[in-house]
Structures are given as structure tokens and as C-alpha cells.
JSON list of C-alpha atoms in Angstrom, two decimals:
[
{"chain": "A", "resi": 1, "resn": "MET", "atom": "CA", "xyz": [175.01, 50.58, 132.37]},
{"chain": "A", "resi": 2, "resn": "PRO", "atom": "CA", "xyz": [175.66, 52.44, 135.57]},
{"chain": "A", "resi": 3, "resn": "GLY", "atom": "CA", "xyz": [173.29, 55.30, 136.40]},
{"chain": "A", "resi": 4, "resn": "TRP", "atom": "CA", "xyz": [170.73, 54.24, 133.79]},
{"chain": "A", "resi": 5, "resn": "GLY", "atom": "CA", "xyz": [168.05, 53.49, 136.36]},
{"chain": "A", "resi": 6, "resn": "ALA", "atom": "CA", "xyz": [168.27, 56.94, 137.96]},
{"chain": "A", "resi": 7, "resn": "HIS", "atom": "CA", "xyz": [167.55, 58.59, 134.66]},
{"chain": "A", "resi": 8, "resn": "SER", "atom": "CA", "xyz": [164.74, 56.28, 133.66]},
{"chain": "A", "resi": 9, "resn": "HIS", "atom": "CA", "xyz": [162.76, 56.62, 136.89]},
{"chain": "A", "resi": 10, "resn": "GLY", "atom": "CA", "xyz": [162.21, 60.40, 136.77]},
{"chain": "A", "resi": 11, "resn": "GLY", "atom": "CA", "xyz": [165.19, 61.49, 138.82]},
{"chain": "A", "resi": 12, "resn": "ALA", "atom": "CA", "xyz": [166.67, 63.59, 135.99]},
{"chain": "A", "resi": 13, "resn": "VAL", "atom": "CA", "xyz": [165.14, 66.67, 134.40]},
{"chain": "A", "resi": 14, "resn": "PRO", "atom": "CA", "xyz": [164.05, 66.07, 130.80]},
{"chain": "A", "resi": 15, "resn": "ARG", "atom": "CA", "xyz": [166.19, 67.73, 128.20]},
{"chain": "A", "resi": 16, "resn": "GLY", "atom": "CA", "xyz": [165.01, 71.30, 127.34]},
{"chain": "A", "resi": 17, "resn": "GLY", "atom": "CA", "xyz": [162.98, 71.74, 130.57]},
{"chain": "A", "resi": 18, "resn": "GLY", "atom": "CA", "xyz": [165.15, 74.64, 131.72]},
{"chain": "A", "resi": 19, "resn": "ARG", "atom": "CA", "xyz": [164.52, 76.51, 128.49]},
{"chain": "A", "resi": 20, "resn": "TRP", "atom": "CA", "xyz": [160.79, 76.09, 128.83]},
{"chain": "A", "resi": 21, "resn": "ARG", "atom": "CA", "xyz": [160.84, 77.51, 132.37]},
{"chain": "A", "resi": 22, "resn": "LEU", "atom": "CA", "xyz": [162.99, 80.42, 131.22]},
{"chain": "A", "resi": 23, "resn": "ALA", "atom": "CA", "xyz": [160.55, 81.17, 128.39]},
{"chain": "A", "resi": 24, "resn": "VAL", "atom": "CA", "xyz": [157.61, 81.15, 130.83]},
{"chain": "A", "resi": 25, "resn": "CYS", "atom": "CA", "xyz": [159.45, 83.48, 133.24]},
{"chain": "A", "resi": 26, "resn": "VAL", "atom": "CA", "xyz": [160.36, 85.88, 130.43]},
{"chain": "A", "resi": 27, "resn": "GLY", "atom": "CA", "xyz": [156.78, 85.80, 129.16]},
{"chain": "A", "resi": 28, "resn": "LEU", "atom": "CA", "xyz": [155.38, 86.56, 132.59]},
{"chain": "A", "resi": 29, "resn": "ALA", "atom": "CA", "xyz": [157.86, 89.41, 133.04]},
{"chain": "A", "resi": 30, "resn": "LEU", "atom": "CA", "xyz": [156.79, 90.91, 129.69]},
{"chain": "A", "resi": 31, "resn": "VAL", "atom": "CA", "xyz": [153.11, 90.63, 130.61]},
{"chain": "A", "resi": 32, "resn": "ALA", "atom": "CA", "xyz": [153.79, 92.30, 133.97]},
{"chain": "A", "resi": 33, "resn": "ALA", "atom": "CA", "xyz": [155.74, 95.12, 132.28]},
{"chain": "A", "resi": 34, "resn": "GLY", "atom": "CA", "xyz": [152.91, 95.60, 129.76]},
{"chain": "A", "resi": 35, "resn": "LEU", "atom": "CA", "xyz": [150.29, 95.77, 132.51]},
{"chain": "A", "resi": 36, "resn": "LEU", "atom": "CA", "xyz": [152.40, 98.28, 134.43]},
{"chain": "A", "resi": 37, "resn": "THR", "atom": "CA", "xyz": [152.80, 100.47, 131.33]},
{"chain": "A", "resi": 38, "resn": "TRP", "atom": "CA", "xyz": [149.08, 100.21, 130.58]},
{"chain": "A", "resi": 39, "resn": "GLY", "atom": "CA", "xyz": [148.25, 101.14, 134.17]},
{"chain": "A", "resi": 40, "resn": "ARG", "atom": "CA", "xyz": [150.47, 104.20, 133.99]},
{"chain": "A", "resi": 41, "resn": "GLY", "atom": "CA", "xyz": [148.84, 105.24, 130.70]},
{"chain": "A", "resi": 42, "resn": "VAL", "atom": "CA", "xyz": [145.37, 104.88, 132.22]},
{"chain": "A", "resi": 43, "resn": "ALA", "atom": "CA", "xyz": [146.44, 106.93, 135.26]},
{"chain": "A", "resi": 44, "resn": "GLN", "atom": "CA", "xyz": [147.90, 109.67, 133.04]},
{"chain": "A", "resi": 45, "resn": "ALA", "atom": "CA", "xyz": [144.75, 109.77, 130.90]},
{"chain": "A", "resi": 46, "resn": "SER", "atom": "CA", "xyz": [142.64, 109.99, 134.04]},
{"chain": "A", "resi": 47, "resn": "GLN", "atom": "CA", "xyz": [144.74, 112.88, 135.36]},
{"chain": "A", "resi": 48, "resn": "ALA", "atom": "CA", "xyz": [144.52, 114.68, 131.98]},
{"chain": "A", "resi": 49, "resn": "GLU", "atom": "CA", "xyz": [140.75, 114.24, 132.00]},
{"chain": "A", "resi": 50, "resn": "ALA", "atom": "CA", "xyz": [140.50, 115.61, 135.57]},
{"chain": "A", "resi": 51, "resn": "ARG", "atom": "CA", "xyz": [142.61, 118.67, 134.65]},
{"chain": "A", "resi": 52, "resn": "GLY", "atom": "CA", "xyz": [140.62, 119.23, 131.46]},
{"chain": "A", "resi": 53, "resn": "THR", "atom": "CA", "xyz": [137.27, 118.83, 133.17]},
{"chain": "A", "resi": 54, "resn": "ALA", "atom": "CA", "xyz": [138.26, 121.31, 135.89]},
{"chain": "A", "resi": 55, "resn": "PHE", "atom": "CA", "xyz": [139.49, 123.84, 133.33]},
{"chain": "A", "resi": 56, "resn": "CYS", "atom": "CA", "xyz": [136.36, 123.46, 131.17]},
{"chain": "A", "resi": 57, "resn": "SER", "atom": "CA", "xyz": [134.09, 123.95, 134.20]},
{"chain": "A", "resi": 58, "resn": "HIS", "atom": "CA", "xyz": [135.96, 127.10, 135.22]},
{"chain": "A", "resi": 59, "resn": "ALA", "atom": "CA", "xyz": [135.99, 128.45, 131.64]},
{"chain": "A", "resi": 60, "resn": "LEU", "atom": "CA", "xyz": [132.26, 127.78, 131.15]},
{"chain": "A", "resi": 61, "resn": "ALA", "atom": "CA", "xyz": [131.46, 129.58, 134.42]},
{"chain": "A", "resi": 62, "resn": "ARG", "atom": "CA", "xyz": [133.54, 132.54, 133.24]},
{"chain": "A", "resi": 63, "resn": "LEU", "atom": "CA", "xyz": [131.83, 132.54, 129.84]},
{"chain": "A", "resi": 64, "resn": "ASP", "atom": "CA", "xyz": [128.43, 132.47, 131.59]},
{"chain": "A", "resi": 65, "resn": "ARG", "atom": "CA", "xyz": [129.40, 135.64, 133.47]},
{"chain": "A", "resi": 66, "resn": "VAL", "atom": "CA", "xyz": [130.93, 137.70, 130.65]},
{"chain": "A", "resi": 67, "resn": "VAL", "atom": "CA", "xyz": [129.38, 136.65, 127.32]},
{"chain": "A", "resi": 68, "resn": "PRO", "atom": "CA", "xyz": [126.32, 138.74, 126.39]},
{"chain": "A", "resi": 69, "resn": "LYS", "atom": "CA", "xyz": [123.09, 136.88, 125.58]},
{"chain": "A", "resi": 70, "resn": "SER", "atom": "CA", "xyz": [123.18, 138.32, 122.07]},
{"chain": "A", "resi": 71, "resn": "GLY", "atom": "CA", "xyz": [125.18, 140.69, 119.96]},
{"chain": "A", "resi": 72, "resn": "GLY", "atom": "CA", "xyz": [128.51, 140.65, 118.24]},
{"chain": "A", "resi": 73, "resn": "THR", "atom": "CA", "xyz": [129.23, 139.98, 114.61]},
{"chain": "A", "resi": 74, "resn": "VAL", "atom": "CA", "xyz": [129.71, 136.44, 113.38]},
{"chain": "A", "resi": 75, "resn": "ALA", "atom": "CA", "xyz": [133.37, 136.11, 112.41]},
{"chain": "A", "resi": 76, "resn": "ASN", "atom": "CA", "xyz": [134.25, 134.52, 109.09]},
{"chain": "A", "resi": 77, "resn": "GLY", "atom": "CA", "xyz": [136.11, 131.34, 109.94]},
{"chain": "A", "resi": 78, "resn": "ALA", "atom": "CA", "xyz": [138.48, 130.81, 112.86]},
{"chain": "A", "resi": 79, "resn": "THR", "atom": "CA", "xyz": [141.09, 133.51, 112.25]},
{"chain": "A", "resi": 80, "resn": "ASN", "atom": "CA", "xyz": [139.03, 136.59, 113.13]},
{"chain": "A", "resi": 81, "resn": "LEU", "atom": "CA", "xyz": [137.33, 135.35, 116.29]},
{"chain": "A", "resi": 82, "resn": "PRO", "atom": "CA", "xyz": [137.53, 137.54, 119.41]},
{"chain": "A", "resi": 83, "resn": "VAL", "atom": "CA", "xyz": [139.12, 135.78, 122.41]},
{"chain": "A", "resi": 84, "resn": "LEU", "atom": "CA", "xyz": [138.83, 135.78, 126.19]},
{"chain": "A", "resi": 85, "resn": "GLN", "atom": "CA", "xyz": [141.79, 134.65, 128.26]},
{"chain": "A", "resi": 86, "resn": "VAL", "atom": "CA", "xyz": [140.97, 132.05, 130.92]},
{"chain": "A", "resi": 87, "resn": "GLU", "atom": "CA", "xyz": [143.83, 130.72, 133.07]},
{"chain": "A", "resi": 88, "resn": "GLY", "atom": "CA", "xyz": [146.33, 131.60, 130.35]},
{"chain": "A", "resi": 89, "resn": "VAL", "atom": "CA", "xyz": [144.33, 129.97, 127.54]},
{"chain": "A", "resi": 90, "resn": "ASP", "atom": "CA", "xyz": [142.79, 132.07, 124.75]},
{"chain": "A", "resi": 91, "resn": "VAL", "atom": "CA", "xyz": [139.17, 130.91, 124.52]},
{"chain": "A", "resi": 92, "resn": "ALA", "atom": "CA", "xyz": [137.33, 131.74, 121.28]},
{"chain": "A", "resi": 93, "resn": "GLY", "atom": "CA", "xyz": [133.90, 130.47, 122.21]},
{"chain": "A", "resi": 94, "resn": "ARG", "atom": "CA", "xyz": [131.65, 127.75, 123.47]},
{"chain": "A", "resi": 95, "resn": "LEU", "atom": "CA", "xyz": [130.34, 124.71, 121.61]},
{"chain": "A", "resi": 96, "resn": "VAL", "atom": "CA", "xyz": [127.00, 123.29, 122.75]},
{"chain": "A", "resi": 97, "resn": "ALA", "atom": "CA", "xyz": [125.11, 120.17, 121.65]},
{"chain": "A", "resi": 98, "resn": "ALA", "atom": "CA", "xyz": [122.67, 119.64, 124.50]},
{"chain": "A", "resi": 99, "resn": "ARG", "atom": "CA", "xyz": [121.24, 116.27, 123.38]},
{"chain": "A", "resi": 100, "resn": "ALA", "atom": "CA", "xyz": [124.73, 114.73, 123.14]},
{"chain": "A", "resi": 101, "resn": "GLY", "atom": "CA", "xyz": [125.85, 116.22, 126.44]},
{"chain": "A", "resi": 102, "resn": "LEU", "atom": "CA", "xyz": [128.50, 118.40, 124.81]},
{"chain": "A", "resi": 103, "resn": "ASP", "atom": "CA", "xyz": [129.06, 121.82, 126.37]},
{"chain": "A", "resi": 104, "resn": "THR", "atom": "CA", "xyz": [132.67, 122.92, 126.16]},
{"chain": "A", "resi": 105, "resn": "PRO", "atom": "CA", "xyz": [134.86, 125.97, 125.74]},
{"chain": "A", "resi": 106, "resn": "VAL", "atom": "CA", "xyz": [136.89, 126.05, 122.52]},
{"chain": "A", "resi": 107, "resn": "ALA", "atom": "CA", "xyz": [140.43, 127.43, 122.52]},
{"chain": "A", "resi": 108, "resn": "ALA", "atom": "CA", "xyz": [141.43, 129.90, 119.82]},
{"chain": "A", "resi": 109, "resn": "LEU", "atom": "CA", "xyz": [143.29, 129.00, 116.65]},
{"chain": "A", "resi": 110, "resn": "GLY", "atom": "CA", "xyz": [147.00, 128.51, 117.36]},
{"chain": "A", "resi": 111, "resn": "THR", "atom": "CA", "xyz": [146.47, 127.72, 121.04]},
{"chain": "A", "resi": 112, "resn": "SER", "atom": "CA", "xyz": [148.27, 124.57, 122.08]},
{"chain": "A", "resi": 113, "resn": "THR", "atom": "CA", "xyz": [146.45, 123.07, 125.03]},
{"chain": "A", "resi": 114, "resn": "ASP", "atom": "CA", "xyz": [145.38, 119.71, 126.37]},
{"chain": "A", "resi": 115, "resn": "LEU", "atom": "CA", "xyz": [142.81, 121.36, 128.65]},
{"chain": "A", "resi": 116, "resn": "ALA", "atom": "CA", "xyz": [140.06, 122.11, 126.12]},
{"chain": "A", "resi": 117, "resn": "PRO", "atom": "CA", "xyz": [139.12, 121.49, 122.50]},
{"chain": "A", "resi": 118, "resn": "ALA", "atom": "CA", "xyz": [140.96, 123.83, 120.15]},
{"chain": "A", "resi": 119, "resn": "LEU", "atom": "CA", "xyz": [140.40, 125.35, 116.73]},
{"chain": "A", "resi": 120, "resn": "GLU", "atom": "CA", "xyz": [142.77, 124.25, 113.99]},
{"chain": "A", "resi": 121, "resn": "ASP", "atom": "CA", "xyz": [143.46, 125.41, 110.45]},
{"chain": "A", "resi": 122, "resn": "GLY", "atom": "CA", "xyz": [140.71, 124.27, 108.12]},
{"chain": "A", "resi": 123, "resn": "ARG", "atom": "CA", "xyz": [139.23, 125.44, 104.85]},
{"chain": "A", "resi": 124, "resn": "ALA", "atom": "CA", "xyz": [138.40, 129.13, 104.49]},
{"chain": "A", "resi": 125, "resn": "GLY", "atom": "CA", "xyz": [135.33, 129.90, 106.57]},
{"chain": "A", "resi": 126, "resn": "GLU", "atom": "CA", "xyz": [135.29, 126.47, 108.26]},
{"chain": "A", "resi": 127, "resn": "LEU", "atom": "CA", "xyz": [135.57, 125.84, 111.98]},
{"chain": "A", "resi": 128, "resn": "LEU", "atom": "CA", "xyz": [137.75, 122.77, 112.55]},
{"chain": "A", "resi": 129, "resn": "VAL", "atom": "CA", "xyz": [137.70, 121.70, 116.21]},
{"chain": "A", "resi": 130, "resn": "ARG", "atom": "CA", "xyz": [140.07, 119.11, 117.69]},
{"chain": "A", "resi": 131, "resn": "CYS", "atom": "CA", "xyz": [138.26, 117.64, 120.69]},
{"chain": "A", "resi": 132, "resn": "LEU", "atom": "CA", "xyz": [139.93, 115.79, 123.54]},
{"chain": "A", "resi": 133, "resn": "PRO", "atom": "CA", "xyz": [139.96, 111.99, 123.96]},
{"chain": "A", "resi": 134, "resn": "TRP", "atom": "CA", "xyz": [137.73, 112.13, 127.04]},
{"chain": "A", "resi": 135, "resn": "GLN", "atom": "CA", "xyz": [135.06, 113.86, 124.91]},
{"chain": "A", "resi": 136, "resn": "ALA", "atom": "CA", "xyz": [134.90, 111.00, 122.39]},
{"chain": "A", "resi": 137, "resn": "SER", "atom": "CA", "xyz": [131.63, 109.60, 123.74]},
{"chain": "A", "resi": 138, "resn": "ALA", "atom": "CA", "xyz": [129.89, 112.99, 123.28]},
{"chain": "A", "resi": 139, "resn": "ILE", "atom": "CA", "xyz": [131.24, 113.21, 119.71]},
{"chain": "A", "resi": 140, "resn": "ARG", "atom": "CA", "xyz": [130.00, 109.67, 118.94]},
{"chain": "A", "resi": 141, "resn": "ALA", "atom": "CA", "xyz": [126.59, 110.56, 120.43]},
{"chain": "A", "resi": 142, "resn": "LEU", "atom": "CA", "xyz": [125.96, 113.27, 117.80]},
{"chain": "A", "resi": 143, "resn": "ARG", "atom": "CA", "xyz": [123.36, 112.12, 115.29]},
{"chain": "A", "resi": 144, "resn": "LYS", "atom": "CA", "xyz": [122.41, 113.29, 111.80]},
{"chain": "A", "resi": 145, "resn": "GLY", "atom": "CA", "xyz": [120.13, 116.34, 112.00]},
{"chain": "A", "resi": 146, "resn": "GLU", "atom": "CA", "xyz": [121.16, 117.23, 115.55]},
{"chain": "A", "resi": 147, "resn": "GLU", "atom": "CA", "xyz": [121.83, 120.92, 116.21]},
{"chain": "A", "resi": 148, "resn": "LEU", "atom": "CA", "xyz": [125.01, 122.41, 117.65]},
{"chain": "A", "resi": 149, "resn": "GLN", "atom": "CA", "xyz": [125.66, 126.01, 118.52]},
{"chain": "A", "resi": 150, "resn": "PHE", "atom": "CA", "xyz": [128.96, 127.87, 118.57]},
{"chain": "A", "resi": 151, "resn": "VAL", "atom": "CA", "xyz": [128.80, 131.00, 120.72]},
{"chain": "A", "resi": 152, "resn": "GLN", "atom": "CA", "xyz": [131.61, 133.52, 120.29]},
{"chain": "A", "resi": 153, "resn": "VAL", "atom": "CA", "xyz": [132.91, 135.35, 123.37]},
{"chain": "A", "resi": 154, "resn": "ASP", "atom": "CA", "xyz": [131.22, 138.54, 122.10]},
{"chain": "A", "resi": 155, "resn": "GLY", "atom": "CA", "xyz": [127.79, 136.84, 122.03]},
{"chain": "A", "resi": 156, "resn": "ALA", "atom": "CA", "xyz": [127.51, 136.17, 118.29]},
{"chain": "A", "resi": 157, "resn": "ARG", "atom": "CA", "xyz": [125.99, 132.74, 117.62]},
{"chain": "A", "resi": 158, "resn": "ARG", "atom": "CA", "xyz": [126.07, 130.23, 114.80]},
{"chain": "A", "resi": 159, "resn": "THR", "atom": "CA", "xyz": [123.83, 127.20, 114.57]},
{"chain": "A", "resi": 160, "resn": "TYR", "atom": "CA", "xyz": [124.92, 124.02, 112.79]},
{"chain": "A", "resi": 161, "resn": "SER", "atom": "CA", "xyz": [123.26, 120.75, 111.90]},
{"chain": "A", "resi": 162, "resn": "VAL", "atom": "CA", "xyz": [125.05, 117.38, 111.78]},
{"chain": "A", "resi": 163, "resn": "VAL", "atom": "CA", "xyz": [125.11, 116.01, 108.23]},
{"chain": "A", "resi": 164, "resn": "ASP", "atom": "CA", "xyz": [127.69, 113.20, 108.34]},
{"chain": "A", "resi": 165, "resn": "ALA", "atom": "CA", "xyz": [130.12, 111.31, 110.57]},
{"chain": "A", "resi": 166, "resn": "GLY", "atom": "CA", "xyz": [132.88, 108.77, 110.13]},
{"chain": "A", "resi": 167, "resn": "THR", "atom": "CA", "xyz": [136.44, 107.69, 110.81]},
{"chain": "A", "resi": 168, "resn": "THR", "atom": "CA", "xyz": [139.56, 108.42, 108.77]},
{"chain": "A", "resi": 169, "resn": "ASP", "atom": "CA", "xyz": [143.31, 107.88, 108.94]},
{"chain": "A", "resi": 170, "resn": "SER", "atom": "CA", "xyz": [144.09, 110.57, 106.38]},
{"chain": "A", "resi": 171, "resn": "LYS", "atom": "CA", "xyz": [143.90, 114.37, 106.21]},
{"chain": "A", "resi": 172, "resn": "PHE", "atom": "CA", "xyz": [140.50, 115.99, 106.07]},
{"chain": "A", "resi": 173, "resn": "ASP", "atom": "CA", "xyz": [139.22, 116.91, 102.61]},
{"chain": "A", "resi": 174, "resn": "ASP", "atom": "CA", "xyz": [135.73, 118.07, 103.38]},
{"chain": "A", "resi": 175, "resn": "HIS", "atom": "CA", "xyz": [132.96, 120.51, 102.52]},
{"chain": "A", "resi": 176, "resn": "PHE", "atom": "CA", "xyz": [131.62, 121.16, 106.03]},
{"chain": "A", "resi": 177, "resn": "ASP", "atom": "CA", "xyz": [131.13, 124.47, 107.84]},
{"chain": "A", "resi": 178, "resn": "LEU", "atom": "CA", "xyz": [131.98, 122.86, 111.20]},
{"chain": "A", "resi": 179, "resn": "LEU", "atom": "CA", "xyz": [134.07, 119.73, 111.61]},
{"chain": "A", "resi": 180, "resn": "LEU", "atom": "CA", "xyz": [134.67, 118.18, 115.02]},
{"chain": "A", "resi": 181, "resn": "TYR", "atom": "CA", "xyz": [137.09, 115.33, 115.53]},
{"chain": "A", "resi": 182, "resn": "VAL", "atom": "CA", "xyz": [138.83, 113.35, 118.21]},
{"chain": "A", "resi": 183, "resn": "GLU", "atom": "CA", "xyz": [142.04, 111.46, 117.50]},
{"chain": "A", "resi": 184, "resn": "GLY", "atom": "CA", "xyz": [142.42, 107.87, 118.65]},
{"chain": "A", "resi": 185, "resn": "SER", "atom": "CA", "xyz": [145.55, 106.34, 120.13]},
{"chain": "A", "resi": 186, "resn": "PHE", "atom": "CA", "xyz": [146.68, 104.91, 116.77]},
{"chain": "A", "resi": 187, "resn": "GLY", "atom": "CA", "xyz": [146.10, 108.06, 114.69]},
{"chain": "A", "resi": 188, "resn": "SER", "atom": "CA", "xyz": [142.61, 107.37, 113.37]},
{"chain": "A", "resi": 189, "resn": "ARG", "atom": "CA", "xyz": [140.19, 110.28, 113.67]},
{"chain": "A", "resi": 190, "resn": "GLN", "atom": "CA", "xyz": [136.51, 110.00, 114.58]},
{"chain": "A", "resi": 191, "resn": "TRP", "atom": "CA", "xyz": [134.79, 113.02, 113.00]},
{"chain": "A", "resi": 192, "resn": "VAL", "atom": "CA", "xyz": [131.43, 114.73, 112.74]},
{"chain": "A", "resi": 193, "resn": "GLY", "atom": "CA", "xyz": [130.68, 117.17, 109.89]},
{"chain": "A", "resi": 194, "resn": "CYS", "atom": "CA", "xyz": [128.06, 119.90, 110.15]},
{"chain": "A", "resi": 195, "resn": "SER", "atom": "CA", "xyz": [126.46, 122.52, 107.90]},
{"chain": "A", "resi": 196, "resn": "GLN", "atom": "CA", "xyz": [125.64, 125.99, 109.14]},
{"chain": "A", "resi": 197, "resn": "SER", "atom": "CA", "xyz": [121.90, 126.56, 109.39]},
{"chain": "A", "resi": 198, "resn": "SER", "atom": "CA", "xyz": [121.95, 130.10, 110.84]}
]
């Protein structure tokens, strides 16, 4: 048989070898595209954190200058809170949990911002605060019994104590006076529930 020896001594490519190489090349291209997309996402998250951190620092400095040490009347829930405008954002107050390293301005109800945590619609009388992803470690650091304070822009203060924490994928159905949460990338929410102590 002519040509048989050339095929039997490794001169010819085995059948299907081209497909295997194509599959490897496609796989490597997909991995590279995934890493590029991931890198862009990390860069965007880093930029959002830098903008948010800068805004929060500026807002806290402004609150330090204008909020009285005491006074004001504690508003019932989130709808009646007085506001202070900082860089175009209506700020309703400041949330402080010193042991967890949380000290942040809180935007008023109905304010759409990615610069600071914001109040959302909750139960009557409840403060529901959507925190930002870069604040997740401070939220996770809150422990049962730990105190938080919400200071309105008019100086009125409320003190809360952490009573429970968890993760959920569904809507909140709670009995807390203050509920903080941060949403993960796949929709799950890490939350901390607090009761008002004063």
C-alpha cells in the first residue's frame, strides 16, 4: 500500500487533532474575556467606592459643622425627617456604630444615590437603610447587643441595639425599628435588625 508508512510513523496528524486545538483556543479566549470583564467590574467597583468614600467624608465633615450637639424632635419613621443638602444629595442623618467602624451619612427617603447609604420604604416607624457594597464588612462586624446611633440633621438622636442578623433572598418581613442591609451581586441581602433603646 503506497503511503502507508508515512502515516504509521507519525508524519500525519491524528484524526480529530484540529478540533481539540480549536476547542483549547476557544476555551482560552473565553477565559481571557471573562478575566477582562471581571477586571473591569473590579475597577468600576473600586471607582464607586472611591467616589462614595469621598462623598461620605465631605458629608460627615459638613454634618460635624452644622448639626447641633442636642435638640430637635425625633421624627416618626423616615418620611418626616429634616434634610440637609450636601453636593446635591438630601442627607437625613448620620448612622454611627463605633465598634464596627461604621460612621456614615444616610440619604433621605426617595434619594437615588450610589454615594451613600439611603433610607427606603419600610414598615411604619421603621428606618430601613440600604448600605453600599463597600460597607458590607462594617455591616457584618455588627454583633448582637451592639449599639448604633442615628443622629438627625437637627440634632435629635435615637439609639438602637442589634438584636438579629442574617441573609435573605426575599422581601423583608420584619419587626425591627432599624434594619440595615447590603445587597450582594446575586440579589441576596445581608441584614442586621435593631430595636430602639432610646
